[in-house]
Amino acid sequence: MSIIPNQRIQLHGFNNLTKSLSFNMYDICYTKTREEREAYIAYIDEEYSAERLTRILQGVSDRIGAHVLNIAKQDYVPQGASVTLLVSEGPVVEVPTEHLEETPAAMPESVVMQLDKSHLTVHTYPEYHPEEGISTFRADIDVSTCGEISPLKALNHLIDSFDTDIMTIDYRVRGFTRDFKGRKLFIDHDIHSIQNFIDEEHKEQFDMIDSNIYQENIFHTKCKLKEFDLNNYLFGYKSETLSEEEKTAITSRITEEMEEIYFGRNMNHR
């Protein structure tokens, strides 16, 4: 179905298409010693705390025009954080006063009215290689909406919010809604690639590959940073302090790590 700009479809009831954007990013660092590794993990935990992640998701909500209903956030020990926002397409004007007696006391009563709303989530995963000096930070962000609001509007904000070496982005439209004649509509907007929703400045910075299943409204894009500056991957010191042999070895390790994540397979079995 092709829809011209600004054309509106007359629907039978509510637009209940579910639009899901999954944004997965990796930051890679070379940590030569245990002390460097621990310092990097501590830095990541502070830089991407639950409080900071909440602000990022609130920015997503603002950009897609959603209304935040509830926020749950948690910093974990020894590392990592999670945040979930429940959102609605419009402000909630009618709040039910009744609640279920079986509802556990520890849970907010408002969860009853929020179950059918959209949501935004982020989870972080700092980790390190057991032997070879590589540390990685991964963040998984999921933006799931129903109705007319589109998670794709927040894509550039998410890219700007993280220091990213590798990104994998998935977008899927699920379910169907009906027009006033009862005809099913499985998508309500034109899309050929997730890249169409990434601004030119970002596209110039990354190599990108698409894997799309158009007939199923499933879109997948992988992105890898084009330029390589070794100083961006060293934690606490500069490449000028290294020998040429060390620079070559570290560069090889980092680029191999990036390739393995980008292509989703081990390149060299050690």
Short mmCIF file of N, CA and C in Angstrom, two decimals, residues 84-242:
data_model
loop_
_atom_site.label_atom_id
_atom_site.label_comp_id
_atom_site.label_asym_id
_atom_site.label_seq_id
_atom_site.Cartn_x
_atom_site.Cartn_y
_atom_site.Cartn_z
N THR A 84 12.77 1.29 32.18
CA THR A 84 11.57 1.05 31.40
C THR A 84 10.62 2.23 31.57
N LEU A 85 10.13 2.76 30.44
CA LEU A 85 9.11 3.79 30.46
C LEU A 85 7.84 3.23 29.83
N LEU A 86 6.72 3.38 30.51
CA LEU A 86 5.42 3.09 29.92
C LEU A 86 4.86 4.38 29.37
N VAL A 87 4.43 4.36 28.11
CA VAL A 87 3.97 5.59 27.47
C VAL A 87 2.64 5.35 26.77
N SER A 88 1.96 6.43 26.47
CA SER A 88 0.72 6.36 25.71
C SER A 88 0.79 7.34 24.56
N GLU A 89 -0.05 7.13 23.55
CA GLU A 89 -0.06 8.02 22.40
C GLU A 89 -0.58 9.39 22.77
N GLY A 90 -1.52 9.44 23.68
CA GLY A 90 -2.08 10.70 24.15
C GLY A 90 -2.15 10.69 25.66
N PRO A 91 -2.43 11.84 26.27
CA PRO A 91 -2.55 11.88 27.72
C PRO A 91 -3.71 11.03 28.20
N VAL A 92 -3.55 10.39 29.35
CA VAL A 92 -4.62 9.59 29.93
C VAL A 92 -5.58 10.52 30.64
N VAL A 93 -6.83 10.59 30.16
CA VAL A 93 -7.80 11.52 30.70
C VAL A 93 -8.78 10.84 31.65
N GLU A 94 -8.88 9.52 31.56
CA GLU A 94 -9.75 8.78 32.46
C GLU A 94 -8.94 7.74 33.21
N VAL A 95 -8.86 7.88 34.51
CA VAL A 95 -8.09 6.96 35.32
C VAL A 95 -9.06 6.11 36.13
N PRO A 96 -9.03 4.78 35.96
CA PRO A 96 -9.95 3.93 36.71
C PRO A 96 -9.66 3.99 38.20
N THR A 97 -10.71 4.00 39.00
CA THR A 97 -10.53 4.06 40.44
C THR A 97 -10.51 2.68 41.06
N GLU A 98 -11.07 1.67 40.37
CA GLU A 98 -11.10 0.33 40.94
C GLU A 98 -9.78 -0.38 40.69
N HIS A 99 -9.49 -1.39 41.50
CA HIS A 99 -8.30 -2.20 41.29
C HIS A 99 -8.61 -3.62 41.72
N LEU A 100 -7.79 -4.54 41.27
CA LEU A 100 -7.99 -5.94 41.58
C LEU A 100 -7.45 -6.25 42.98
N GLU A 101 -8.23 -6.99 43.77
CA GLU A 101 -7.79 -7.35 45.11
C GLU A 101 -6.56 -8.22 45.08
N GLU A 102 -6.37 -8.99 43.98
CA GLU A 102 -5.23 -9.91 43.90
C GLU A 102 -3.92 -9.20 43.60
N THR A 103 -4.01 -7.90 43.22
CA THR A 103 -2.80 -7.18 42.87
C THR A 103 -1.83 -7.16 44.04
N PRO A 104 -0.58 -7.61 43.86
CA PRO A 104 0.38 -7.58 44.97
C PRO A 104 0.58 -6.18 45.49
N ALA A 105 0.73 -6.05 46.78
CA ALA A 105 0.85 -4.73 47.40
C ALA A 105 2.07 -3.98 46.92
N ALA A 106 3.10 -4.71 46.52
CA ALA A 106 4.35 -4.06 46.11
C ALA A 106 4.25 -3.42 44.73
N MET A 107 3.18 -3.73 43.98
CA MET A 107 3.05 -3.21 42.63
C MET A 107 2.10 -2.02 42.62
N PRO A 108 2.38 -0.97 41.83
CA PRO A 108 1.47 0.17 41.78
C PRO A 108 0.14 -0.21 41.16
N GLU A 109 -0.93 0.34 41.70
CA GLU A 109 -2.24 0.00 41.18
C GLU A 109 -2.40 0.46 39.73
N SER A 110 -1.68 1.51 39.34
CA SER A 110 -1.82 2.04 37.99
C SER A 110 -1.37 1.07 36.92
N VAL A 111 -0.69 -0.03 37.31
CA VAL A 111 -0.26 -1.02 36.33
C VAL A 111 -1.45 -1.60 35.59
N VAL A 112 -2.64 -1.60 36.22
CA VAL A 112 -3.84 -2.15 35.59
C VAL A 112 -4.20 -1.37 34.34
N MET A 113 -4.05 -0.06 34.39
CA MET A 113 -4.43 0.73 33.22
C MET A 113 -3.26 0.87 32.24
N GLN A 114 -2.06 0.48 32.65
CA GLN A 114 -0.90 0.70 31.80
C GLN A 114 -0.51 -0.52 30.98
N LEU A 115 -1.13 -1.64 31.20
CA LEU A 115 -0.71 -2.87 30.54
C LEU A 115 -0.82 -2.80 29.03
N ASP A 116 -1.82 -2.06 28.52
CA ASP A 116 -2.02 -2.04 27.07
C ASP A 116 -1.34 -0.84 26.41
N LYS A 117 -0.41 -0.19 27.10
CA LYS A 117 0.24 0.99 26.54
C LYS A 117 1.57 0.60 25.90
N SER A 118 2.15 1.57 25.23
CA SER A 118 3.45 1.37 24.60
C SER A 118 4.55 1.47 25.65
N HIS A 119 5.76 1.07 25.25
CA HIS A 119 6.84 1.10 26.22
C HIS A 119 8.19 1.35 25.57
N LEU A 120 9.11 1.87 26.36
CA LEU A 120 10.49 2.09 25.96
C LEU A 120 11.36 1.41 27.01
N THR A 121 12.36 0.68 26.58
CA THR A 121 13.25 0.01 27.53
C THR A 121 14.70 0.16 27.09
N VAL A 122 15.61 0.14 28.07
CA VAL A 122 17.04 0.10 27.78
C VAL A 122 17.71 -0.78 28.82
N HIS A 123 18.63 -1.62 28.37
CA HIS A 123 19.43 -2.47 29.24
C HIS A 123 20.89 -2.33 28.79
N THR A 124 21.81 -2.28 29.73
CA THR A 124 23.23 -2.15 29.39
C THR A 124 23.99 -3.39 29.83
N TYR A 125 25.07 -3.68 29.07
CA TYR A 125 25.85 -4.89 29.31
C TYR A 125 27.35 -4.61 29.14
N PRO A 126 28.02 -4.10 30.16
CA PRO A 126 29.50 -3.99 30.09
C PRO A 126 30.12 -5.37 30.26
N GLU A 127 31.16 -5.67 29.47
CA GLU A 127 31.84 -6.97 29.60
C GLU A 127 33.25 -6.86 29.06
N TYR A 128 34.05 -7.92 29.26
CA TYR A 128 35.43 -7.89 28.81
C TYR A 128 35.89 -9.27 28.39
N HIS A 129 36.93 -9.30 27.55
CA HIS A 129 37.54 -10.55 27.11
C HIS A 129 38.40 -11.10 28.24
N PRO A 130 38.37 -12.40 28.51
CA PRO A 130 39.11 -12.94 29.64
C PRO A 130 40.63 -12.87 29.49
N GLU A 131 41.13 -12.71 28.26
CA GLU A 131 42.58 -12.79 28.07
C GLU A 131 43.18 -11.65 27.26
N GLU A 132 42.46 -11.10 26.31
CA GLU A 132 43.14 -10.31 25.28
C GLU A 132 42.93 -8.80 25.34
N GLY A 133 42.53 -8.27 26.49
CA GLY A 133 42.54 -6.82 26.65
C GLY A 133 41.39 -6.06 26.06
N ILE A 134 40.39 -6.73 25.51
CA ILE A 134 39.24 -6.05 24.91
C ILE A 134 38.11 -5.94 25.93
N SER A 135 37.56 -4.73 26.07
CA SER A 135 36.34 -4.52 26.85
C SER A 135 35.28 -3.94 25.93
N THR A 136 34.04 -4.34 26.13
CA THR A 136 32.96 -3.79 25.31
C THR A 136 31.81 -3.35 26.21
N PHE A 137 31.12 -2.34 25.73
CA PHE A 137 29.88 -1.88 26.37
C PHE A 137 28.77 -1.98 25.34
N ARG A 138 27.71 -2.71 25.71
CA ARG A 138 26.56 -2.86 24.82
C ARG A 138 25.33 -2.28 25.49
N ALA A 139 24.52 -1.59 24.70
CA ALA A 139 23.22 -1.11 25.18
C ALA A 139 22.15 -1.56 24.20
N ASP A 140 21.07 -2.11 24.73
CA ASP A 140 19.92 -2.53 23.92
C ASP A 140 18.74 -1.63 24.26
N ILE A 141 18.22 -0.93 23.27
CA ILE A 141 17.08 -0.04 23.45
C ILE A 141 15.93 -0.54 22.58
N ASP A 142 14.77 -0.70 23.18
CA ASP A 142 13.58 -1.11 22.44
C ASP A 142 12.51 -0.05 22.61
N VAL A 143 11.97 0.38 21.48
CA VAL A 143 10.89 1.37 21.47
C VAL A 143 9.71 0.73 20.76
N SER A 144 8.66 0.43 21.51
CA SER A 144 7.49 -0.24 20.95
C SER A 144 6.29 0.68 21.12
N THR A 145 5.64 1.01 20.00
CA THR A 145 4.51 1.94 20.03
C THR A 145 3.32 1.36 19.30
N CYS A 146 2.16 1.86 19.64
CA CYS A 146 0.95 1.53 18.89
C CYS A 146 0.26 2.83 18.51
N GLY A 147 -0.58 2.77 17.49
CA GLY A 147 -1.22 3.99 17.01
C GLY A 147 -0.38 4.67 15.95
N GLU A 148 -0.49 5.97 15.87
CA GLU A 148 0.18 6.72 14.81
C GLU A 148 1.60 7.12 15.15
N ILE A 149 1.98 7.16 16.43
CA ILE A 149 3.32 7.61 16.77
C ILE A 149 4.35 6.59 16.27
N SER A 150 5.47 7.11 15.76
CA SER A 150 6.46 6.25 15.13
C SER A 150 7.78 6.30 15.89
N PRO A 151 8.34 5.14 16.27
CA PRO A 151 9.63 5.12 16.97
C PRO A 151 10.79 5.56 16.08
N LEU A 152 10.61 5.53 14.76
CA LEU A 152 11.68 5.91 13.85
C LEU A 152 12.07 7.38 14.01
N LYS A 153 11.17 8.20 14.54
CA LYS A 153 11.48 9.62 14.74
C LYS A 153 12.58 9.82 15.77
N ALA A 154 12.82 8.81 16.61
CA ALA A 154 13.81 8.95 17.68
C ALA A 154 15.17 8.39 17.30
N LEU A 155 15.32 7.87 16.08
CA LEU A 155 16.52 7.15 15.71
C LEU A 155 17.78 8.01 15.80
N ASN A 156 17.76 9.21 15.27
CA ASN A 156 18.94 10.07 15.29
C ASN A 156 19.28 10.52 16.72
N HIS A 157 18.26 10.71 17.54
CA HIS A 157 18.50 11.04 18.95
C HIS A 157 19.24 9.90 19.64
N LEU A 158 18.87 8.65 19.35
CA LEU A 158 19.55 7.51 19.96
C LEU A 158 21.01 7.42 19.50
N ILE A 159 21.24 7.64 18.22
CA ILE A 159 22.62 7.61 17.71
C ILE A 159 23.47 8.67 18.39
N ASP A 160 22.89 9.86 18.59
CA ASP A 160 23.61 10.96 19.24
C ASP A 160 23.86 10.71 20.72
N SER A 161 23.05 9.86 21.33
CA SER A 161 23.09 9.69 22.78
C SER A 161 24.18 8.71 23.24
N PHE A 162 24.78 7.97 22.31
CA PHE A 162 25.78 6.97 22.69
C PHE A 162 27.04 7.14 21.84
N ASP A 163 28.17 6.78 22.46
CA ASP A 163 29.45 6.76 21.74
C ASP A 163 29.55 5.39 21.07
N THR A 164 29.22 5.35 19.78
CA THR A 164 28.93 4.08 19.12
C THR A 164 29.97 3.70 18.08
N ASP A 165 30.45 2.45 18.15
CA ASP A 165 31.32 1.91 17.11
C ASP A 165 30.54 1.01 16.15
N ILE A 166 29.62 0.21 16.70
CA ILE A 166 28.80 -0.72 15.92
C ILE A 166 27.34 -0.51 16.32
N MET A 167 26.44 -0.51 15.34
CA MET A 167 25.01 -0.46 15.63
C MET A 167 24.30 -1.52 14.80
N THR A 168 23.34 -2.20 15.41
CA THR A 168 22.40 -3.03 14.66
C THR A 168 21.00 -2.50 14.99
N ILE A 169 20.23 -2.25 13.96
CA ILE A 169 18.93 -1.61 14.13
C ILE A 169 17.87 -2.47 13.44
N ASP A 170 16.82 -2.80 14.18
CA ASP A 170 15.71 -3.57 13.63
C ASP A 170 14.42 -2.77 13.77
N TYR A 171 13.59 -2.85 12.74
CA TYR A 171 12.28 -2.19 12.77
C TYR A 171 11.25 -3.14 12.19
N ARG A 172 10.14 -3.29 12.90
CA ARG A 172 9.09 -4.21 12.44
C ARG A 172 7.72 -3.63 12.74
N VAL A 173 6.82 -3.77 11.77
CA VAL A 173 5.42 -3.40 11.97
C VAL A 173 4.62 -4.69 12.08
N ARG A 174 3.89 -4.85 13.19
CA ARG A 174 3.16 -6.09 13.45
C ARG A 174 1.66 -5.81 13.58
N GLY A 175 0.89 -6.88 13.39
CA GLY A 175 -0.55 -6.78 13.54
C GLY A 175 -1.20 -6.15 12.32
N PHE A 176 -2.43 -5.70 12.49
CA PHE A 176 -3.13 -4.99 11.42
C PHE A 176 -4.22 -4.14 12.03
N THR A 177 -4.62 -3.14 11.29
CA THR A 177 -5.79 -2.35 11.63
C THR A 177 -6.73 -2.41 10.43
N ARG A 178 -7.91 -1.85 10.55
CA ARG A 178 -8.90 -1.94 9.46
C ARG A 178 -9.34 -0.55 9.02
N ASP A 179 -9.59 -0.43 7.71
CA ASP A 179 -10.20 0.80 7.26
C ASP A 179 -11.71 0.72 7.48
N PHE A 180 -12.44 1.77 7.11
CA PHE A 180 -13.86 1.82 7.45
C PHE A 180 -14.67 0.78 6.68
N LYS A 181 -14.10 0.16 5.64
CA LYS A 181 -14.78 -0.91 4.91
C LYS A 181 -14.42 -2.30 5.45
N GLY A 182 -13.55 -2.35 6.45
CA GLY A 182 -13.14 -3.62 7.04
C GLY A 182 -11.90 -4.22 6.42
N ARG A 183 -11.30 -3.55 5.43
CA ARG A 183 -10.10 -4.07 4.77
C ARG A 183 -8.90 -3.93 5.71
N LYS A 184 -8.11 -5.00 5.83
CA LYS A 184 -6.95 -5.00 6.72
C LYS A 184 -5.83 -4.12 6.15
N LEU A 185 -5.19 -3.38 7.02
CA LEU A 185 -4.02 -2.58 6.68
C LEU A 185 -2.87 -3.07 7.56
N PHE A 186 -1.83 -3.59 6.94
CA PHE A 186 -0.72 -4.16 7.68
C PHE A 186 0.43 -3.17 7.89
N ILE A 187 0.36 -2.01 7.28
CA ILE A 187 1.32 -0.93 7.50
C ILE A 187 0.64 0.36 7.10
N ASP A 188 0.99 1.45 7.76
CA ASP A 188 0.31 2.72 7.49
C ASP A 188 1.27 3.81 7.01
N HIS A 189 2.49 3.40 6.56
CA HIS A 189 3.44 4.38 6.05
C HIS A 189 4.41 3.68 5.09
N ASP A 190 5.03 4.45 4.23
CA ASP A 190 6.01 3.91 3.29
C ASP A 190 7.37 3.82 3.96
N ILE A 191 8.07 2.72 3.75
CA ILE A 191 9.45 2.56 4.22
C ILE A 191 10.14 1.56 3.31
N HIS A 192 11.34 1.92 2.87
CA HIS A 192 12.15 1.04 2.04
C HIS A 192 13.41 0.58 2.78
N SER A 193 13.86 1.41 3.74
CA SER A 193 15.06 1.09 4.50
C SER A 193 15.09 1.95 5.75
N ILE A 194 15.64 1.40 6.82
CA ILE A 194 15.85 2.19 8.03
C ILE A 194 16.78 3.37 7.73
N GLN A 195 17.67 3.19 6.76
CA GLN A 195 18.61 4.26 6.42
C GLN A 195 17.90 5.53 5.99
N ASN A 196 16.67 5.42 5.47
CA ASN A 196 15.92 6.60 5.06
C ASN A 196 15.60 7.52 6.24
N PHE A 197 15.70 6.99 7.46
CA PHE A 197 15.35 7.76 8.65
C PHE A 197 16.59 8.18 9.45
N ILE A 198 17.78 7.92 8.89
CA ILE A 198 19.03 8.34 9.50
C ILE A 198 19.54 9.56 8.74
N ASP A 199 19.92 10.61 9.46
CA ASP A 199 20.33 11.83 8.76
C ASP A 199 21.67 11.65 8.05
N GLU A 200 21.94 12.54 7.12
CA GLU A 200 23.12 12.40 6.25
C GLU A 200 24.43 12.46 7.03
N GLU A 201 24.48 13.26 8.07
CA GLU A 201 25.71 13.37 8.87
C GLU A 201 26.09 12.02 9.47
N HIS A 202 25.10 11.31 9.98
CA HIS A 202 25.37 9.99 10.57
C HIS A 202 25.71 8.97 9.48
N LYS A 203 25.01 9.03 8.37
CA LYS A 203 25.27 8.07 7.30
C LYS A 203 26.68 8.20 6.74
N GLU A 204 27.23 9.40 6.76
CA GLU A 204 28.60 9.60 6.30
C GLU A 204 29.62 8.98 7.24
N GLN A 205 29.25 8.77 8.50
CA GLN A 205 30.19 8.25 9.49
C GLN A 205 30.27 6.73 9.52
N PHE A 206 29.26 6.05 8.94
CA PHE A 206 29.16 4.60 9.10
C PHE A 206 29.07 3.89 7.75
N ASP A 207 29.66 2.69 7.69
CA ASP A 207 29.34 1.73 6.63
C ASP A 207 28.06 1.02 7.04
N MET A 208 27.13 0.84 6.08
CA MET A 208 25.82 0.28 6.42
C MET A 208 25.44 -0.84 5.46
N ILE A 209 24.80 -1.87 6.02
CA ILE A 209 24.28 -2.99 5.25
C ILE A 209 22.84 -3.23 5.66
N ASP A 210 21.97 -3.41 4.66
CA ASP A 210 20.56 -3.71 4.92
C ASP A 210 20.26 -5.18 4.68
N SER A 211 19.38 -5.74 5.51
CA SER A 211 18.78 -7.06 5.28
C SER A 211 17.30 -6.91 5.59
N ASN A 212 16.48 -6.77 4.54
CA ASN A 212 15.07 -6.46 4.72
C ASN A 212 14.18 -7.57 4.17
N ILE A 213 13.05 -7.80 4.83
CA ILE A 213 12.01 -8.69 4.32
C ILE A 213 10.77 -7.82 4.12
N TYR A 214 10.67 -7.25 2.94
CA TYR A 214 9.65 -6.22 2.69
C TYR A 214 8.24 -6.77 2.86
N GLN A 215 8.01 -7.99 2.38
CA GLN A 215 6.65 -8.52 2.43
C GLN A 215 6.18 -8.80 3.85
N GLU A 216 7.12 -8.88 4.79
CA GLU A 216 6.77 -9.11 6.19
C GLU A 216 6.91 -7.84 7.02
N ASN A 217 7.24 -6.72 6.37
CA ASN A 217 7.43 -5.44 7.07
C ASN A 217 8.50 -5.56 8.16
N ILE A 218 9.61 -6.24 7.81
CA ILE A 218 10.74 -6.40 8.71
C ILE A 218 11.97 -5.76 8.07
N PHE A 219 12.65 -4.88 8.82
CA PHE A 219 13.78 -4.13 8.29
C PHE A 219 14.96 -4.21 9.27
N HIS A 220 16.15 -4.43 8.71
CA HIS A 220 17.34 -4.62 9.54
C HIS A 220 18.50 -3.87 8.88
N THR A 221 19.23 -3.08 9.69
CA THR A 221 20.39 -2.34 9.19
C THR A 221 21.54 -2.48 10.18
N LYS A 222 22.73 -2.81 9.65
CA LYS A 222 23.94 -2.88 10.47
C LYS A 222 24.85 -1.71 10.10
N CYS A 223 25.50 -1.12 11.11
CA CYS A 223 26.34 0.05 10.89
C CYS A 223 27.67 -0.13 11.61
N LYS A 224 28.76 0.21 10.91
CA LYS A 224 30.10 0.16 11.50
C LYS A 224 30.83 1.45 11.21
N LEU A 225 31.44 2.02 12.24
CA LEU A 225 32.15 3.28 12.09
C LEU A 225 33.24 3.18 11.02
N LYS A 226 33.30 4.16 10.12
CA LYS A 226 34.26 4.12 9.02
C LYS A 226 35.68 4.46 9.48
N GLU A 227 35.83 5.58 10.15
CA GLU A 227 37.17 6.06 10.50
C GLU A 227 37.68 5.36 11.75
N PHE A 228 38.98 5.07 11.75
CA PHE A 228 39.60 4.42 12.90
C PHE A 228 40.72 5.29 13.45
N ASP A 229 40.57 5.72 14.70
CA ASP A 229 41.61 6.47 15.40
C ASP A 229 41.93 5.69 16.67
N LEU A 230 43.12 5.15 16.75
CA LEU A 230 43.49 4.28 17.87
C LEU A 230 43.29 4.97 19.21
N ASN A 231 43.50 6.29 19.27
CA ASN A 231 43.34 7.01 20.53
C ASN A 231 41.92 6.93 21.08
N ASN A 232 40.95 6.73 20.21
CA ASN A 232 39.56 6.63 20.67
C ASN A 232 39.27 5.30 21.37
N TYR A 233 40.20 4.35 21.28
CA TYR A 233 39.98 3.02 21.84
C TYR A 233 40.91 2.69 23.00
N LEU A 234 41.76 3.65 23.38
CA LEU A 234 42.67 3.46 24.50
C LEU A 234 42.09 4.18 25.72
N PHE A 235 42.18 3.55 26.87
CA PHE A 235 41.57 4.12 28.06
C PHE A 235 42.66 4.60 29.03
N GLY A 236 42.79 5.92 29.15
CA GLY A 236 43.70 6.49 30.13
C GLY A 236 45.06 6.88 29.60
N TYR A 237 45.34 6.62 28.32
CA TYR A 237 46.63 7.01 27.75
C TYR A 237 46.48 7.16 26.24
N LYS A 238 47.52 7.69 25.59
CA LYS A 238 47.50 7.95 24.15
C LYS A 238 48.40 6.97 23.41
N SER A 239 48.15 6.85 22.12
CA SER A 239 48.92 5.91 21.31
C SER A 239 50.39 6.31 21.21
N GLU A 240 50.71 7.59 21.46
CA GLU A 240 52.09 8.06 21.38
C GLU A 240 52.99 7.36 22.40
N THR A 241 52.40 6.80 23.44
CA THR A 241 53.19 6.12 24.46
C THR A 241 53.49 4.67 24.09
N LEU A 242 52.97 4.22 22.96
CA LEU A 242 53.14 2.82 22.55
C LEU A 242 54.19 2.70 21.46
#
